[in-house]
PDB file of C-alpha atoms in Angstrom:
ATOM      1  CA  MET A   1      36.776  85.719 258.094  1.00  0.00           C
ATOM      2  CA  LEU A   2      39.395  87.524 258.235  1.00  0.00           C
ATOM      3  CA  ASN A   3      41.063  84.721 259.852  1.00  0.00           C
ATOM      4  CA  CYS A   4      40.747  83.037 256.211  1.00  0.00           C
ATOM      5  CA  GLY A   5      44.720  81.502 254.880  1.00  0.00           C
ATOM      6  CA  SER A   6      42.775  83.658 251.483  1.00  0.00           C
ATOM      7  CA  CYS A   7      42.060  86.171 253.060  1.00  0.00           C
ATOM      8  CA  GLN A   8      45.181  87.054 254.430  1.00  0.00           C
ATOM      9  CA  LYS A   9      46.584  86.141 250.800  1.00  0.00           C
ATOM     10  CA  ARG A  10      45.132  88.535 249.583  1.00  0.00           C
ATOM     11  CA  ILE A  11      45.700  91.456 252.055  1.00  0.00           C
ATOM     12  CA  ILE A  12      49.309  90.722 251.838  1.00  0.00           C
ATOM     13  CA  ILE A  13      49.497  90.898 247.893  1.00  0.00           C
ATOM     14  CA  LYS A  14      47.786  94.652 248.601  1.00  0.00           C
ATOM     15  CA  VAL A  15      50.258  95.548 250.389  1.00  0.00           C
ATOM     16  CA  ILE A  16      53.215  95.154 248.544  1.00  0.00           C
ATOM     17  CA  THR A  17      52.212  95.456 245.560  1.00  0.00           C
ATOM     18  CA  SER A  18      51.165  99.272 246.669  1.00  0.00           C
ATOM     19  CA  MET A  19      54.550  99.517 248.220  1.00  0.00           C
ATOM     20  CA  ILE A  20      56.401  98.900 245.388  1.00  0.00           C
ATOM     21  CA  ASN A  21      53.393 100.658 243.392  1.00  0.00           C
ATOM     22  CA  LEU A  22      52.339  97.280 240.789  1.00  0.00           C
ATOM     23  CA  LYS A  23      50.239  97.477 238.776  1.00  0.00           C
ATOM     24  CA  SER A  24      48.224  94.499 237.701  1.00  0.00           C
ATOM     25  CA  LYS A  25      48.217  95.641 234.164  1.00  0.00           C
ATOM     26  CA  ASP A  26      52.229  95.277 234.555  1.00  0.00           C
ATOM     27  CA  ILE A  27      51.104  91.772 236.309  1.00  0.00           C
ATOM     28  CA  GLU A  28      50.082  91.680 232.990  1.00  0.00           C
ATOM     29  CA  THR A  29      52.098  92.690 230.903  1.00  0.00           C
ATOM     30  CA  GLY A  30      55.036  91.409 232.600  1.00  0.00           C
ATOM     31  CA  LEU A  31      53.986  86.908 232.517  1.00  0.00           C
ATOM     32  CA  HIS A  32      51.837  87.409 229.316  1.00  0.00           C
ATOM     33  CA  MET A  33      48.550  86.708 231.102  1.00  0.00           C
ATOM     34  CA  SER A  34      44.845  87.874 230.132  1.00  0.00           C
ATOM     35  CA  ARG A  35      43.563  90.105 232.775  1.00  0.00           C
ATOM     36  CA  SER A  36      40.868  87.790 233.931  1.00  0.00           C
ATOM     37  CA  VAL A  37      43.575  84.922 234.600  1.00  0.00           C
ATOM     38  CA  VAL A  38      45.431  88.226 237.274  1.00  0.00           C
ATOM     39  CA  SER A  39      42.372  90.015 238.499  1.00  0.00           C
ATOM     40  CA  ARG A  40      41.195  86.175 240.094  1.00  0.00           C
ATOM     41  CA  HIS A  41      44.561  85.750 241.863  1.00  0.00           C
ATOM     42  CA  MET A  42      44.573  89.028 243.604  1.00  0.00           C
ATOM     43  CA  THR A  43      40.862  88.520 245.032  1.00  0.00           C
ATOM     44  CA  GLY A  44      41.819  85.020 245.554  1.00  0.00           C
ATOM     45  CA  GLU A  45      39.076  82.768 244.147  1.00  0.00           C
ATOM     46  CA  ARG A  46      42.456  80.847 241.907  1.00  0.00           C
ATOM     47  CA  TYR A  47      45.997  80.296 242.939  1.00  0.00           C
ATOM     48  CA  ASN A  48      49.012  81.176 239.721  1.00  0.00           C
ATOM     49  CA  PRO A  49      52.286  80.247 241.213  1.00  0.00           C
ATOM     50  CA  GLU A  50      53.894  82.235 238.927  1.00  0.00           C
ATOM     51  CA  ILE A  51      52.027  86.037 239.895  1.00  0.00           C
ATOM     52  CA  ASP A  52      52.980  85.261 243.609  1.00  0.00           C
ATOM     53  CA  ILE A  53      56.794  84.349 242.359  1.00  0.00           C
ATOM     54  CA  TYR A  54      56.653  87.899 239.396  1.00  0.00           C
ATOM     55  CA  ILE A  55      55.153  90.028 242.719  1.00  0.00           C
ATOM     56  CA  ILE A  56      58.577  88.630 244.736  1.00  0.00           C
ATOM     57  CA  GLU A  57      61.259  88.757 241.635  1.00  0.00           C
ATOM     58  CA  LYS A  58      59.601  92.776 241.352  1.00  0.00           C
ATOM     59  CA  VAL A  59      60.303  92.836 245.354  1.00  0.00           C
ATOM     60  CA  PHE A  60      63.167  92.056 245.763  1.00  0.00           C
ATOM     61  CA  GLY A  61      64.582  92.406 242.438  1.00  0.00           C
ATOM     62  CA  ILE A  62      66.160  89.452 241.164  1.00  0.00           C
ATOM     63  CA  LYS A  63      65.461  87.399 238.747  1.00  0.00           C
ATOM     64  CA  ILE A  64      64.485  83.312 240.008  1.00  0.00           C
ATOM     65  CA  LYS A  65      64.639  80.927 237.036  1.00  0.00           C
ATOM     66  CA  ASP A  66      65.168  77.321 237.694  1.00  0.00           C
ATOM     67  CA  TYR A  67      61.207  76.316 240.200  1.00  0.00           C
ATOM     68  CA  CYS A  68      58.878  73.934 240.129  1.00  0.00           C
ATOM     69  CA  LEU A  69      55.496  73.221 240.486  1.00  0.00           C
ATOM     70  CA  ASP A  70      54.614  70.091 241.443  1.00  0.00           C
ATOM     71  CA  ASP A  71      52.062  69.710 242.863  1.00  0.00           C
TER      72      ASP A  71
END
């Protein structure tokens, strides 16, 4: 179970957000998203690339202007 991709991603997200002291509430207000959307992303239940991009921006102190979310 620990080898699944979503489990590893969930652990990495928790480590990174705790290292930079980024709370779910900060993500909610920064992206204007509901608590349930952010919570589902953090637990791995749903995938929301905007949240990943927001976390990357906060980690590196950059602003990603152009990105494509085509599946």
